[in-house]
Coordinates of C-alpha atoms in Angstrom, one line a residue:
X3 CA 58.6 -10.3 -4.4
X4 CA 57.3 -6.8 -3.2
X5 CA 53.8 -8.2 -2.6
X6 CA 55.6 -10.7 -0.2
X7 CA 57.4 -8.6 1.7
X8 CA 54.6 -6.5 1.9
X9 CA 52.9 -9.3 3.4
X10 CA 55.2 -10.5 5.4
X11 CA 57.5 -7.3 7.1
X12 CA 56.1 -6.4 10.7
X13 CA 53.9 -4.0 10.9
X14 CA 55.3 -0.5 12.4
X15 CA 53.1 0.0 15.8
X16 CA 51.5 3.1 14.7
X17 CA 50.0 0.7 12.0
X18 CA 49.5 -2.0 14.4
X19 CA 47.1 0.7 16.5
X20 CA 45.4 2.1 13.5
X21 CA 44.4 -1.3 12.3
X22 CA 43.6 -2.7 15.8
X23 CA 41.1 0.7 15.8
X24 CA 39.7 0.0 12.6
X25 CA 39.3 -3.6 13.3
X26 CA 37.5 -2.5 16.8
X27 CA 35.3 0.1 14.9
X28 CA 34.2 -2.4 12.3
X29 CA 33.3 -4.7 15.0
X30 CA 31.8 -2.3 17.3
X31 CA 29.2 -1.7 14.4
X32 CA 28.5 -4.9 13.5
X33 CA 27.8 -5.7 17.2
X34 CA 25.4 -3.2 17.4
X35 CA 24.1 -3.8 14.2
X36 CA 23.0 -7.2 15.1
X37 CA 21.9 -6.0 18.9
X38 CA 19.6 -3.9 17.0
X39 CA 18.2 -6.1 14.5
X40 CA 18.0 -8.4 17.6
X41 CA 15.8 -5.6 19.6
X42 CA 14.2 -5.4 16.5
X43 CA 12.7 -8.4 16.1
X44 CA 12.0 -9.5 19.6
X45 CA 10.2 -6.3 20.5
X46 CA 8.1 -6.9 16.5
X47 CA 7.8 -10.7 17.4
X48 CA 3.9 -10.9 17.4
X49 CA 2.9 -8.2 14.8
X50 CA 5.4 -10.5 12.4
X51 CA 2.0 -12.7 12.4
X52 CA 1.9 -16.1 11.3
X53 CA 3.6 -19.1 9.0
X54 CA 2.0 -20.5 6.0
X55 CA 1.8 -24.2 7.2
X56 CA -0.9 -26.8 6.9
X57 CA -4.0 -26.9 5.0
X58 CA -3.5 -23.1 4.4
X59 CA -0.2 -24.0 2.9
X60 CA -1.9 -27.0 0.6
X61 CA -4.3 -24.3 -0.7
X62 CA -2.0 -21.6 -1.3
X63 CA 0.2 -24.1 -3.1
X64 CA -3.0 -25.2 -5.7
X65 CA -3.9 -21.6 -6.5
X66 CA -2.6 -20.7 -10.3
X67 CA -0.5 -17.9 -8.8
X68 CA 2.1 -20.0 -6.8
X69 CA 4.7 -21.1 -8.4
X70 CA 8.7 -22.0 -6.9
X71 CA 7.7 -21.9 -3.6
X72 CA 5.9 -18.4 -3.5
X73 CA 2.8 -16.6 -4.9
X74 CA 4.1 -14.6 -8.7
X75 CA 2.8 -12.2 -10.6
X76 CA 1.9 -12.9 -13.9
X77 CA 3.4 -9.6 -15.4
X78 CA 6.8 -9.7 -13.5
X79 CA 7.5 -6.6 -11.2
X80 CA 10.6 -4.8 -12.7
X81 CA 12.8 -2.4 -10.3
X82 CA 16.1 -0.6 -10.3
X83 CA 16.8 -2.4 -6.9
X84 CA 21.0 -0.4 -6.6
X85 CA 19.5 2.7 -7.8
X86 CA 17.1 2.9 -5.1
X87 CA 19.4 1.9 -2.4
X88 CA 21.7 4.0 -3.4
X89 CA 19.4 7.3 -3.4
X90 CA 18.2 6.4 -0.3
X91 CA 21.7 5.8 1.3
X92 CA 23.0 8.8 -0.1
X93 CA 20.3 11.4 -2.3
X94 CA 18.9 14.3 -0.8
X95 CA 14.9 14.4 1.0
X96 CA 12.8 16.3 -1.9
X97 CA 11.3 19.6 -1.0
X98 CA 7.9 18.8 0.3
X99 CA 7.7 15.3 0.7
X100 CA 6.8 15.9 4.2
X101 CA 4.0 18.5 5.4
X102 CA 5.4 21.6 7.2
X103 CA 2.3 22.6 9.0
X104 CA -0.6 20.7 9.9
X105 CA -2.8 18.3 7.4
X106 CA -6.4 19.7 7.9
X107 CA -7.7 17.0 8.6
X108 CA -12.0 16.7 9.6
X109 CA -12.7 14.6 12.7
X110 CA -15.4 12.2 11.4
X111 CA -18.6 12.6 13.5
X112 CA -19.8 9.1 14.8
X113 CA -23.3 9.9 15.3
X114 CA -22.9 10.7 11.0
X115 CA -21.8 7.2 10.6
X116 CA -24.5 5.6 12.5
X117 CA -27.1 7.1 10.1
X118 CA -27.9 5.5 6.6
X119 CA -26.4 7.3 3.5
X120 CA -29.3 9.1 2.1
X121 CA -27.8 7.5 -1.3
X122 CA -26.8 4.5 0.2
X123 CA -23.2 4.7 -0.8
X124 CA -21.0 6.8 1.2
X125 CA -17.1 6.9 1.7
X126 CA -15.0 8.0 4.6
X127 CA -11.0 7.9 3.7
X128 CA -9.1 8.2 6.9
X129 CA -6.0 8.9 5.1
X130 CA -3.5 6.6 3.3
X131 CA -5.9 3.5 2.2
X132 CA -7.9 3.0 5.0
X133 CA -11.0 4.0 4.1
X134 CA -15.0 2.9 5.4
X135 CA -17.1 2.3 2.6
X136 CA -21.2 2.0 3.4
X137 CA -23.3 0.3 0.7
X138 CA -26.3 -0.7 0.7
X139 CA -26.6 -1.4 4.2
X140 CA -22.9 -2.9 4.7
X141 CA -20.2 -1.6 6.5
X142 CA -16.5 -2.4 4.7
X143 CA -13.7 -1.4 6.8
X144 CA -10.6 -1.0 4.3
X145 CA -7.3 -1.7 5.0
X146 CA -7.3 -0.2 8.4
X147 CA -4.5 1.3 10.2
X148 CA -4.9 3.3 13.1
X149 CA -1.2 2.5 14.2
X150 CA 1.0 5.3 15.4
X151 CA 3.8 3.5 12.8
X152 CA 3.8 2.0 9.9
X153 CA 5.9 -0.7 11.6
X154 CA 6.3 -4.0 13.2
X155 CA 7.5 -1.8 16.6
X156 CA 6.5 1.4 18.1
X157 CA 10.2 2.8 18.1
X158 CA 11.4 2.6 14.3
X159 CA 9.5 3.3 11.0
X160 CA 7.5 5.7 9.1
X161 CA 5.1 7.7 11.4
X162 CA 1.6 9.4 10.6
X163 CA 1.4 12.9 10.2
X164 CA -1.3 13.2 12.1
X165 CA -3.5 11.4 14.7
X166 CA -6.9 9.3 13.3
X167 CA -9.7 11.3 12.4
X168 CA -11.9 8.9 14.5
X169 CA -11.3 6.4 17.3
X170 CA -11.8 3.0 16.3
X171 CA -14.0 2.1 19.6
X172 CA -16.3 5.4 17.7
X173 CA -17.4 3.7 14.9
X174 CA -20.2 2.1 14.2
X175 CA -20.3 -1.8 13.7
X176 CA -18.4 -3.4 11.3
X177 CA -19.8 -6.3 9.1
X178 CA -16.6 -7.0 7.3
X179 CA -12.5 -5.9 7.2
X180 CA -11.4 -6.5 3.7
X181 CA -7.2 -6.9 4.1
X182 CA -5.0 -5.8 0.4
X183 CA -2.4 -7.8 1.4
X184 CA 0.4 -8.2 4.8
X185 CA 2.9 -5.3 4.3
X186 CA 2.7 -2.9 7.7
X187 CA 1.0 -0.2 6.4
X188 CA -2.0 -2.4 5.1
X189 CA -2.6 -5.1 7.6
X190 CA -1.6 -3.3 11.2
X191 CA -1.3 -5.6 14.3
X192 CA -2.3 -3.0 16.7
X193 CA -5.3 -2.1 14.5
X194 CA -6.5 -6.0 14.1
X195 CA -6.0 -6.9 17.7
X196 CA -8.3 -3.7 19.0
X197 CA -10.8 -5.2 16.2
X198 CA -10.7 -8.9 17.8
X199 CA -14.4 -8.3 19.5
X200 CA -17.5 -8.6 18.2
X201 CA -19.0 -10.7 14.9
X202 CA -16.7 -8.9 11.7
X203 CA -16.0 -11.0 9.4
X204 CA -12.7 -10.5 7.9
X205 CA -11.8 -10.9 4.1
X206 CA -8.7 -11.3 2.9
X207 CA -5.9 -13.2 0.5
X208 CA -5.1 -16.6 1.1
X209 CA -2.4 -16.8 3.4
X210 CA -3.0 -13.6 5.6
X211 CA -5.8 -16.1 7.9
X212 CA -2.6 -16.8 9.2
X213 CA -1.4 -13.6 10.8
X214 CA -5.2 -12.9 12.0
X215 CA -5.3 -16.3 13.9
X216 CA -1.9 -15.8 15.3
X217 CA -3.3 -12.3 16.5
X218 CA -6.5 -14.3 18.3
X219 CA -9.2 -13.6 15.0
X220 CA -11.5 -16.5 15.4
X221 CA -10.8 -19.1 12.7
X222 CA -14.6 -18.9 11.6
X223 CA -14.5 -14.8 10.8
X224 CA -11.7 -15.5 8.5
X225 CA -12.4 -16.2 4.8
X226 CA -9.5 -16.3 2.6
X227 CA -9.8 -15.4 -1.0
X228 CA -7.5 -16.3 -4.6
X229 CA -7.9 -14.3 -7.0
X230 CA -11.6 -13.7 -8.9
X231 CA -12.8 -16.1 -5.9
X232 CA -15.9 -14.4 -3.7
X233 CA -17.4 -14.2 -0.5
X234 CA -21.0 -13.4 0.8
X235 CA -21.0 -11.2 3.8
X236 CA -25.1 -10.6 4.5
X237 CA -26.5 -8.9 1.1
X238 CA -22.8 -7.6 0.2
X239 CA -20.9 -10.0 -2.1
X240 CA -16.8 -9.2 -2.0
X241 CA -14.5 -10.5 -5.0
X242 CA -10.8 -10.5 -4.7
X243 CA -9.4 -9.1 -7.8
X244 CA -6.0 -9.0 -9.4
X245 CA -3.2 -7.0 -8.6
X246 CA 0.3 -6.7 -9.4
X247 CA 2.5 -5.7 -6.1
X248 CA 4.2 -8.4 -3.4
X249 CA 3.9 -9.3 0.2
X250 CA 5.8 -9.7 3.3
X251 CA 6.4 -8.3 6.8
X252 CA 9.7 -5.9 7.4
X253 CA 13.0 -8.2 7.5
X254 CA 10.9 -11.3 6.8
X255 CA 12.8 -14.3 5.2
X256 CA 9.6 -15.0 3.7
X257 CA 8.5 -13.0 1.2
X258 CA 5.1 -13.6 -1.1
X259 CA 4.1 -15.8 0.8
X260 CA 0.7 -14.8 1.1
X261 CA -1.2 -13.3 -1.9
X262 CA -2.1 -9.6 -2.6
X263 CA -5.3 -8.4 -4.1
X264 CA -7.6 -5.6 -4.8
X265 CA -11.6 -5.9 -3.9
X266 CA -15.0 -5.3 -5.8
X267 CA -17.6 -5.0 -3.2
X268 CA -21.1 -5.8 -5.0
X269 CA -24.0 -4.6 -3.0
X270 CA -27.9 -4.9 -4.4
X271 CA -27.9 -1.3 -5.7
X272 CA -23.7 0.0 -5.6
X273 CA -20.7 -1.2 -6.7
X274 CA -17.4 0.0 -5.1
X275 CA -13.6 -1.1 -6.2
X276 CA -10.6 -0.9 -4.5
X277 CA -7.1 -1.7 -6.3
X278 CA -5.1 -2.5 -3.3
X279 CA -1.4 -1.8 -4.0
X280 CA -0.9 -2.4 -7.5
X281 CA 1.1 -1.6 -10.9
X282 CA -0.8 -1.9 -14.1
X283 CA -2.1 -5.4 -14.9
X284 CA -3.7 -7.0 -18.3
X285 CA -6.8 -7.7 -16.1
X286 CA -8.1 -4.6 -15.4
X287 CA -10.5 -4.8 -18.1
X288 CA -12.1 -8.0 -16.7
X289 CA -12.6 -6.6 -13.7
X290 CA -14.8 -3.9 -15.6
X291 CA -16.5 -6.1 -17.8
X292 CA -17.3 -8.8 -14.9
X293 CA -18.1 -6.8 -11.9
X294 CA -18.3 -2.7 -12.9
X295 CA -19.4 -0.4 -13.9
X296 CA -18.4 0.8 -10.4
X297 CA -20.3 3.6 -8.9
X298 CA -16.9 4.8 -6.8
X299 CA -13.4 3.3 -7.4
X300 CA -10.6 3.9 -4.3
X301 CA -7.8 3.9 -6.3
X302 CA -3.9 3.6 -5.0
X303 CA -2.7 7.0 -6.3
X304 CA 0.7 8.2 -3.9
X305 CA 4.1 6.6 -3.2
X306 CA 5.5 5.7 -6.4
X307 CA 9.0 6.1 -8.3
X308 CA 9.9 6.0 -11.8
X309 CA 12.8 3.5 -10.1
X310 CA 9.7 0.6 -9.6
X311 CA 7.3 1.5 -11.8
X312 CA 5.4 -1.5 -11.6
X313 CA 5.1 -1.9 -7.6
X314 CA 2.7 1.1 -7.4
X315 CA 0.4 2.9 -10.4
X316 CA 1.3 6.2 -10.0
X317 CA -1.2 9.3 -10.5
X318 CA -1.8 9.0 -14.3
X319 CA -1.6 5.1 -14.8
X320 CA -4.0 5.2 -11.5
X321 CA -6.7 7.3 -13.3
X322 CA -6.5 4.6 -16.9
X323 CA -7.3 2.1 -14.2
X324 CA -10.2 3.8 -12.7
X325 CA -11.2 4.3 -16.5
X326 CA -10.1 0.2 -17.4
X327 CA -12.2 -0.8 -14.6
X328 CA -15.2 1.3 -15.7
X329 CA -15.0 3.8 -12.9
X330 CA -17.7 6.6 -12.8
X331 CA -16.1 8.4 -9.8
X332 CA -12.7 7.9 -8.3
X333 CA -10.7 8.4 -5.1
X334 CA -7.6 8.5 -5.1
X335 CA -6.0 6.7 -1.3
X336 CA -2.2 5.8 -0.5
X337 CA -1.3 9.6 0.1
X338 CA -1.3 12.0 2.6
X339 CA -1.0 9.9 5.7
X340 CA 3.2 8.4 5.6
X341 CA 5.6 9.5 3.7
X342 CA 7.5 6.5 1.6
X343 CA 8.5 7.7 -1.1
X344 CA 10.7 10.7 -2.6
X345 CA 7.8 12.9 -4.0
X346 CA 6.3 15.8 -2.8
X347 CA 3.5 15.0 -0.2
X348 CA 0.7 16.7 -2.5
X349 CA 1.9 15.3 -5.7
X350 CA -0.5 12.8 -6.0
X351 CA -3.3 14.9 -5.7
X352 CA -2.4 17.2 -8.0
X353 CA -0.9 14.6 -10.7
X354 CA -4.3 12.9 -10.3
X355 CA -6.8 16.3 -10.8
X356 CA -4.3 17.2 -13.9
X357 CA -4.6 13.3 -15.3
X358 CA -8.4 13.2 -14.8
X359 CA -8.9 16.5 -16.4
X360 CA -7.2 15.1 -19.7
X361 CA -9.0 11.9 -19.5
X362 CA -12.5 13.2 -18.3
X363 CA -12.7 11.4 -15.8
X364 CA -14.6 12.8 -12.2
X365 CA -13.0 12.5 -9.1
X366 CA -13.2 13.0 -5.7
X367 CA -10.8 14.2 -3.4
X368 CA -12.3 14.4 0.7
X369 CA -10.1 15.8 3.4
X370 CA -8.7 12.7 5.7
X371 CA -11.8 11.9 8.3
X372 CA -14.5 13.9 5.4
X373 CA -17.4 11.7 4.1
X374 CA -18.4 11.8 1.0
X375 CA -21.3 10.4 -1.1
X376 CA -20.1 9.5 -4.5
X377 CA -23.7 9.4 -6.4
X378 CA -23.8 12.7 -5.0
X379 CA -23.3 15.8 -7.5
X380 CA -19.8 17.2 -6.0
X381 CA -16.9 19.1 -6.9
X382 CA -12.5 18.8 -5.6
X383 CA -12.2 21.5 -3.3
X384 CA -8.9 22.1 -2.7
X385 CA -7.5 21.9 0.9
X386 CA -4.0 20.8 0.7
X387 CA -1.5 23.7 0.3
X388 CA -0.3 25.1 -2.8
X389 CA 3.5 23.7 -3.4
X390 CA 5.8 22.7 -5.9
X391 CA 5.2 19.6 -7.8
X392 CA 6.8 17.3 -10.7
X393 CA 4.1 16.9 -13.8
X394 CA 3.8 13.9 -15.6
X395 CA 6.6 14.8 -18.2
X396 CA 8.8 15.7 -15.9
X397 CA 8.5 12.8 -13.7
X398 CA 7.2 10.2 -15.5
X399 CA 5.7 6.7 -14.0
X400 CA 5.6 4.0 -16.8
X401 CA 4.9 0.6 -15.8
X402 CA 6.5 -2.2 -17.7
X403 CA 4.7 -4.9 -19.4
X404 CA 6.4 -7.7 -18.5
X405 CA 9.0 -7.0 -16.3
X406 CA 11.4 -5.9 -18.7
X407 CA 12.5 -2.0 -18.6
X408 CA 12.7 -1.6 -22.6
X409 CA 8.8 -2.4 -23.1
X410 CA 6.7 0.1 -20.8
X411 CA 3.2 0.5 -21.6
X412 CA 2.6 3.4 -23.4
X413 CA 1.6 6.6 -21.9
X414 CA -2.1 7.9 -21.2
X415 CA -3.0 10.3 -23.9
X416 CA -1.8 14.2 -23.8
X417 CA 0.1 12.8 -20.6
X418 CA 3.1 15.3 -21.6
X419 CA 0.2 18.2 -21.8
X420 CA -0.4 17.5 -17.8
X421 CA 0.8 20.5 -16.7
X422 CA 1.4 22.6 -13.3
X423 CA -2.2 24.2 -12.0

């Protein structure tokens, strides 16, 4: 009987007000809510790209990684979806995870890049993963993004900490643009539409030849690749390889639907291999045994969380799959450019000296816009500044092995003895 009257009694006026207000409020939010979303995806209409449909649709649907509609992993991804959302909504920015004073940062020279490598394998990192590797008389631009946002729009999103190290008009010409896969800070409108001219060939997973046609990329330029598939760009043969990550544009409905890979590039004298965005995969191996040993390895090193372990490698699991992959000298990209993740900016470089120092393993770590020739003899000089950092045991990255939080792969040996330098 109390719940009815409490129901059904008038409301005093004050109450009356207060709810009107709230009911106002709530309103007034959820208007502008969706008049943002609604800027949001007019003024990112184009750089959303393209729709699986067609013939590209008929070939995405016979590769062995599409299944239910979309492409899977084999190894399902595992994440603590409310944890993360709920640190982001309401933890605190970690100490660092940002730079406070400029990145140092080496404005590549383009009359350097117009001259063979004297070893005839050379890599510039630009910061993040975009990287240009020359080998053995090929040009392979990497995952470039020259953007000023790692976004959709110019307005919102994650912005780089500092501007490129070289114009892209400045370098030298391009014989092929290997894409990982479509999120925004791996396949950048702006970037693709200034690279529309001339004859570069573009190499990528099946579905992206979508978004690059949509952005006015010749159909002919565009190969698309499934996995352990391989294309012949001059003397330069590309493999996609496996990886272990997702795709899809910011607020897109349509998630994985276009496929995400790493890349061996197989010249007549080098071998280079780039993971893409990746958590540890069973196929690492094969990609050693059919395609390495790899002279240089660009490895995805920075923005992880022990919340989605299996999304990105991390610093330690990034070094075993330098070593799976038979690596001889690795990289480590997806740092130092955008922050989007909740460790401290120059974590992954020093996770990654400490990790290869356990295993043995020689790496290289150039300043954004540096060259570097990775047959060279060379040693890490350091040139990020000296801040706090977590260590392996403190902060530990362990990927699942099949999607399921109580089985994680075990850790790399004397992991817990990678301490603070």
């Amino acid at each position: 009987m109390a719940d009815i009257l409490s129901r059904t009694t008038p409301a005093t006026p004050r109450r009356g007000r207060i709810r009107r207000a709230l009911r106002w409020s709530a309103l007034g939010a959820a208007s502008l809510l969706l008049a943002l979303l609604a800027l949001f995806l007019v003024t990112g209409c184009a750089a959303f790209g393209g729709t699986l449909e067609g013939q590209r649709l008929v070939r995405a649907q016979q590769s062995p990684q599409w299944s239910q509609g979309q492409f899977q992993n084999p190894q399902p991804l595992w994440a603590d979806s409310r944890g993360a959302w709920r640190r982001l909504l309401f933890g605190s920015t970690p100490d660092g995870q940002r730079p406070d004073a400029p990145v140092p940062v080496v404005h590549t020279d383009p009359a350097l890049l117009e001259s063979a490598p004297a070893s005839g394998l050379r890599v510039t990192w630009f910061g993040h993963s975009s990287a240009l590797v020359e080998i053995d008389g090929s040009r392979v631009l990497v995952d470039p993004f020259w953007s000023e946002r790692a976004s959709p729009v110019s307005w919102a999103g994650p912005k780089r900490w500092f501007a490129p190290p070289i114009a892209l008009a400045d370098l030298p010409p391009i014989d092929v643009v290997v894409v990982s896969h479509d999120h925004v800070d791996h396949l950048d409108y702006g970037t693709i539409v200034a690279l529309r001219g001339g004859n570069t060939r573009f190499v990528v997973p099946l579905g992206i030849g979508a978004h690059l046609e949509m952005w006015g990329i010749p159909a002919a330029r565009i190969t698309e690749l499934d996995w352990w598939q391989q294309a012949q760009v001059g003397t330069l043969a590309v493999v996609a390889t496996p990886a272990r990550h997702g795709s899809g544009r910011v607020l897109d409905t349509k998630h994985n639907h276009t496929l995400w890979a790493g890349f061996a590039l197989i010249g007549p004298h080098h071998r280079a291999w780039y993971s893409g965005d990746t958590g540890l995969h069973d196929t690492l191996d094969r990609i050693g045994r059919e395609y390495g040993p790899f002279d240089v390895t660009l490895v995805e090193a920075g923005q992880y969380d022990s919340l989605w372990p299996d999304t990105h490698l991390g610093p330690e699991l990034a070094v075993e799959a330098h070593r799976r992959v038979q690596g001889r000298v690795m990289i480590p990209v997806h740092w130092a450019l955008i922050g989007l993740a909740p460790h401290p900016w120059t974590e992954p470089a020093e996770r990654v000296l400490a990790a290869a120092a356990c295993q043995g393993v020689s790496v290289r770590i150039p300043r954004p816009g540096e060259s570097v020739e990775p047959t060279v003899p060379g040693s890490v000089q350091r040139w990020w500044p000296r801040q706090a950092w977590r260590t392996a045991a403190q902060a530990p990255v362990l990927a699942t092995r099949d999607g399921d939080p109580a089985h994680r792969v075990e850790a790399p040996a004397c992991m817990d003895g990678m301490a603070a330098r």
